[in-house]
Short mmCIF file of C-alpha atoms in Angstrom, two decimals:
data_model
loop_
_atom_site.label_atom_id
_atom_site.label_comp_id
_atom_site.label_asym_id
_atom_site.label_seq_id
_atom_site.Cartn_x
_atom_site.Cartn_y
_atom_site.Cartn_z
CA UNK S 1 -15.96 6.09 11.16
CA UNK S 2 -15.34 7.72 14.67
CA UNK S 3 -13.00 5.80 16.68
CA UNK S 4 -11.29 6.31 20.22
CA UNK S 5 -7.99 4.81 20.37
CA UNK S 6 -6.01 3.77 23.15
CA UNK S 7 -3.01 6.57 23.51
CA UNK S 8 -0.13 6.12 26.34
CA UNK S 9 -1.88 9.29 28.04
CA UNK S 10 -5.41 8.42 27.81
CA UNK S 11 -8.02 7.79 24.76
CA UNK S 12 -7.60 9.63 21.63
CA UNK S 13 -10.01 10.65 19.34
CA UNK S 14 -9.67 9.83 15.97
CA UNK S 15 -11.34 8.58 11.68
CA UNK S 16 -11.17 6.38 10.07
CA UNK S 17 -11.66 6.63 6.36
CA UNK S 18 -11.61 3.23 4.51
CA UNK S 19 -11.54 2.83 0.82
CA UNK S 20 -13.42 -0.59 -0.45
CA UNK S 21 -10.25 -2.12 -1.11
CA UNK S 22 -6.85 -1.01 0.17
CA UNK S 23 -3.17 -1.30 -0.61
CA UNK S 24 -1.74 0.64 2.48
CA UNK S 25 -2.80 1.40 5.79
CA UNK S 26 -1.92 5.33 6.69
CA UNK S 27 -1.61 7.40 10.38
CA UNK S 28 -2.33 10.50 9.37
CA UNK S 29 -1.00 13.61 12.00
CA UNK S 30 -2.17 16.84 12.12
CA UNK S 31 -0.71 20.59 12.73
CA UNK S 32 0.70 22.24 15.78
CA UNK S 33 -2.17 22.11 18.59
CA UNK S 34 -1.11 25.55 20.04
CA UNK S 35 -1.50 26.94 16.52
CA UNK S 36 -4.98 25.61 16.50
CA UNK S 37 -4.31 22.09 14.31
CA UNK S 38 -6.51 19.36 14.98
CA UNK S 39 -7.09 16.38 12.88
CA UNK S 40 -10.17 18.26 10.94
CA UNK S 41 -7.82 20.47 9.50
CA UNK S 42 -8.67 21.42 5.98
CA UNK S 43 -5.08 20.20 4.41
CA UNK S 44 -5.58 17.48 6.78
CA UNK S 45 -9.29 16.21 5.54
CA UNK S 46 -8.22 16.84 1.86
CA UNK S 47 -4.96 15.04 2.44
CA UNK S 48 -6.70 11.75 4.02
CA UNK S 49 -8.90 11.87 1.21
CA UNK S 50 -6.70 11.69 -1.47
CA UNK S 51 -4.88 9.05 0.51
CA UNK S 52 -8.42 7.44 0.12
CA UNK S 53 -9.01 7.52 -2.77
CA UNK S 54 -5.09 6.36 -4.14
CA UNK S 55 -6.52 3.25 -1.93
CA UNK S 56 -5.08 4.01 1.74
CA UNK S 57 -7.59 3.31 4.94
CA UNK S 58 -6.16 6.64 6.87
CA UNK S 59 -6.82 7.03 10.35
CA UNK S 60 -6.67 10.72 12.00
CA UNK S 61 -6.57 11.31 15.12
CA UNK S 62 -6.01 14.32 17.98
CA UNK S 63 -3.01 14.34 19.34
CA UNK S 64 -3.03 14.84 23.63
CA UNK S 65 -5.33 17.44 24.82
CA UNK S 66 -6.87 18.63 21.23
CA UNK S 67 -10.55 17.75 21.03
CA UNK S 68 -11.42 14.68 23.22
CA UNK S 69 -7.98 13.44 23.41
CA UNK S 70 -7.14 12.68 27.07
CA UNK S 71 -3.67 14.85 28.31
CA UNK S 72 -2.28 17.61 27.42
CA UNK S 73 0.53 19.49 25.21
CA UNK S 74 3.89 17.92 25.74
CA UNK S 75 6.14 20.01 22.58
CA UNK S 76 6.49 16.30 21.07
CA UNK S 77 7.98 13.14 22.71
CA UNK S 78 4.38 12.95 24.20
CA UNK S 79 2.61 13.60 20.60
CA UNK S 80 5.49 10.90 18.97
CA UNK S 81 4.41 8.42 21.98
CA UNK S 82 0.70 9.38 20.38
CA UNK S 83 1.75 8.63 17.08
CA UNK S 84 3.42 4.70 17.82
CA UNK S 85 0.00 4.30 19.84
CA UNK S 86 -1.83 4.90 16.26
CA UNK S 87 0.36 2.64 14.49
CA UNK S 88 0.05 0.14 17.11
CA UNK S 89 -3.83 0.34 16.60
CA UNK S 90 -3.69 0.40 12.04
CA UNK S 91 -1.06 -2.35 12.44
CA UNK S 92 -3.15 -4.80 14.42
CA UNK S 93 -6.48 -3.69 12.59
CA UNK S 94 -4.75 -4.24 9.66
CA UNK S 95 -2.29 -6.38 10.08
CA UNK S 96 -1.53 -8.05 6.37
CA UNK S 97 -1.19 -4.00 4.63
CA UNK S 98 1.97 -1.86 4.78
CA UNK S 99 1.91 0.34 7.26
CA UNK S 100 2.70 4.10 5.57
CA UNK S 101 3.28 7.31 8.31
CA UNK S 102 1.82 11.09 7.25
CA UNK S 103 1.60 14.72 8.83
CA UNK S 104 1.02 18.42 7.74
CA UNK S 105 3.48 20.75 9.44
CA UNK S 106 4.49 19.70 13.29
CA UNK S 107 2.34 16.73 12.36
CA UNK S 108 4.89 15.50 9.20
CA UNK S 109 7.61 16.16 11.91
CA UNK S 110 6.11 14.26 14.40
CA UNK S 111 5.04 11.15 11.45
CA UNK S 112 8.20 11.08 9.58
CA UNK S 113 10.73 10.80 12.31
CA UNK S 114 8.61 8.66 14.31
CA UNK S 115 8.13 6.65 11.11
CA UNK S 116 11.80 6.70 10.07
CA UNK S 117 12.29 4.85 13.65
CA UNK S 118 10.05 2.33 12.95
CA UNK S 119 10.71 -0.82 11.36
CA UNK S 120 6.85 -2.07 11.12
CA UNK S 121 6.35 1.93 8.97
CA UNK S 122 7.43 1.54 4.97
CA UNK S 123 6.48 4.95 3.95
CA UNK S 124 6.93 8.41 4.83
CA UNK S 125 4.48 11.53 3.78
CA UNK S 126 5.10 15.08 4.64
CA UNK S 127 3.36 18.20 3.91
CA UNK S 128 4.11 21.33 4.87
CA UNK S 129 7.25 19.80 6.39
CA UNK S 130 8.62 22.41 9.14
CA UNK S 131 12.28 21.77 8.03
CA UNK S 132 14.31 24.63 9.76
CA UNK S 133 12.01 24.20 12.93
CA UNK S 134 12.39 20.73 13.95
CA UNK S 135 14.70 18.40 13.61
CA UNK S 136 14.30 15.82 10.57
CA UNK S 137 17.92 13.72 10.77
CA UNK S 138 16.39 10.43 10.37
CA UNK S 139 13.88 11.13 7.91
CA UNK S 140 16.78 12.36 6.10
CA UNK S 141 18.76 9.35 6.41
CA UNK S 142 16.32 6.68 6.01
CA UNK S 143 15.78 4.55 2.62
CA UNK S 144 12.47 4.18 3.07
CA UNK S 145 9.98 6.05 0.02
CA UNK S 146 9.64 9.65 0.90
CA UNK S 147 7.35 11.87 -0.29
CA UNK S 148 6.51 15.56 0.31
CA UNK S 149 3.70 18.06 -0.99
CA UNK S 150 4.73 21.94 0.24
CA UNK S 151 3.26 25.11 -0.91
CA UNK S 152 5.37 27.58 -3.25
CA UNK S 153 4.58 30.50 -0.91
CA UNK S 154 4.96 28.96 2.82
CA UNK S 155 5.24 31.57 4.87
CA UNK S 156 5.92 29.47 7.73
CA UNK S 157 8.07 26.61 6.28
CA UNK S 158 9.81 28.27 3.41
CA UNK S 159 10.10 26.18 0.21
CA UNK S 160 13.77 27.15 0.01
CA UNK S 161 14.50 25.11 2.70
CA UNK S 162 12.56 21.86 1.92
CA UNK S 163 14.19 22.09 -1.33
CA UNK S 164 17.88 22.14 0.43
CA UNK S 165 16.80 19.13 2.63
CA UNK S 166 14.94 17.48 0.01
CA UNK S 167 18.68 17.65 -2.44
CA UNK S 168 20.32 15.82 0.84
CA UNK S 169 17.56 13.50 1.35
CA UNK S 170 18.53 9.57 0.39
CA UNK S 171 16.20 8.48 -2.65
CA UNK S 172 13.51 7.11 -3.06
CA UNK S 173 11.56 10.55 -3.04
CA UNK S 174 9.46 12.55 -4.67
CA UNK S 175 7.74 16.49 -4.76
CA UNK S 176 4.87 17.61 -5.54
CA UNK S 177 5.04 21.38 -5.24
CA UNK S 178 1.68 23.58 -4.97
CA UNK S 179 1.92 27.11 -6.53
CA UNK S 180 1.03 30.12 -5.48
CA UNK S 181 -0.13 28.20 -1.88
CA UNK S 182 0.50 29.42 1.58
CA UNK S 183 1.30 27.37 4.45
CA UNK S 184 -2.59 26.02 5.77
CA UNK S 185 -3.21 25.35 1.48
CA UNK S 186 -6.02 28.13 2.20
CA UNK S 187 -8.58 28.05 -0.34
CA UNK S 188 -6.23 25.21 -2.00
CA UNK S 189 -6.65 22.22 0.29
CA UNK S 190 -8.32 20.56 -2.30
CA UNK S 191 -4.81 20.16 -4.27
CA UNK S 192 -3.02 18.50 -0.99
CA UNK S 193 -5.43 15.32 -1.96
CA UNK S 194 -4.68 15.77 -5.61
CA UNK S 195 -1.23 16.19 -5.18
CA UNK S 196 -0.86 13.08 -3.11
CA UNK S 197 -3.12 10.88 -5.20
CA UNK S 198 -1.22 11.94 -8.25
CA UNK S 199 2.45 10.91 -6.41
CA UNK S 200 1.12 7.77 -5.41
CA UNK S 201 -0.30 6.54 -8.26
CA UNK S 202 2.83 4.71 -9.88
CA UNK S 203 4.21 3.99 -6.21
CA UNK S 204 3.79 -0.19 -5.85
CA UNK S 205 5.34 -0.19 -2.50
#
């Protein structure tokens, strides 16, 4: 279902992918705009549709100036402002489901901090998390289920640095690690959704 969302800089476009019966409603963000990320992203379609079918309604949307999203690049605060304004919109459409926060690269920055920050989010999902380029601290710290799917052979987000964060992480958490993948899952995306229905499958939160 197409959808345009009310963001704090203008409308943002966005899908919405609904399963017939869910247990979790999901924001889903996508990669750095600059780098050519928008929310049809191949890790980013596979991803919601794992989420899918492990029983999530997902919404993705295009962050400030991608696509038909009204504004422009802001390196961020402007994309986490984006990000509340889609939560804000999956908590009131669905207002009796946990609320769950995603992203692929910049975009499991951007979810998982903002998510971490927010007491109405339960759940965190990164993949491809940029660990040595941005900032994670509260992800980090927070209690809250955490779970991550990276690629073996990230070029961009090394695994050997998720896997130092991930030891200092606070539980709950979980891994799902992709072999042999590069950073954008290329000619792998398929496996993102796998991975993630597969980690979620004995989650009850």
């Amino acid at each position: 279902m197409t959808l345009t969302i009310e963001g704090p800089a203008g409308p943002l476009e966005a899908l919405l992918d609904e399963p017939e019966s869910a247990r979790a409603a999901v924001v889903f963000a996508h990669p750095l705009p600059t780098h050519g990320g928008t929310m049809h992203t191949k890790g980013v379609f596979q991803g919601a549709k794992g989420l899918v079918r492990a029983g999530c309604a997902v919404l993705r949307f295009n962050f400030r100036g991608v696509g038909r999203s009204a504004g422009q690049f802001d390196e961020g605060p402007g994309e986490q402002d984006d990000f509340r304004a889609a939560l804000s919109f999956m908590s009131s459409r669905y207002p009796q489901l946990p609320l769950w926060a995603a992203g692929f690269s910049f975009g499991s920055w951007v979810a998982m901090e903002t998510g971490a920050a927010d007491r109405r989010v339960s759940v965190l999902i990164g993949i491809g998390a940029p660990i040595a380029k941005y900032g994670f601290a509260l992800t980090a710290e927070s209690d809250k289920p955490k779970f991550f799917v990276h690629a073996s052979l990230d070029e961009i987000c090394p695994f050997k640095d998720l896997r130092v964060f991930y030891a200092k992480a606070k539980d709950p958490k979980e891994l799902a690690v992709i072999d042999g993948a590069n950073h954008l899952f290329e000619g792998r995306a398929m496996e993102v959704g796998e991975a993630l229905e597969d980690l979620l499958s004995d989650f009850n939160g």
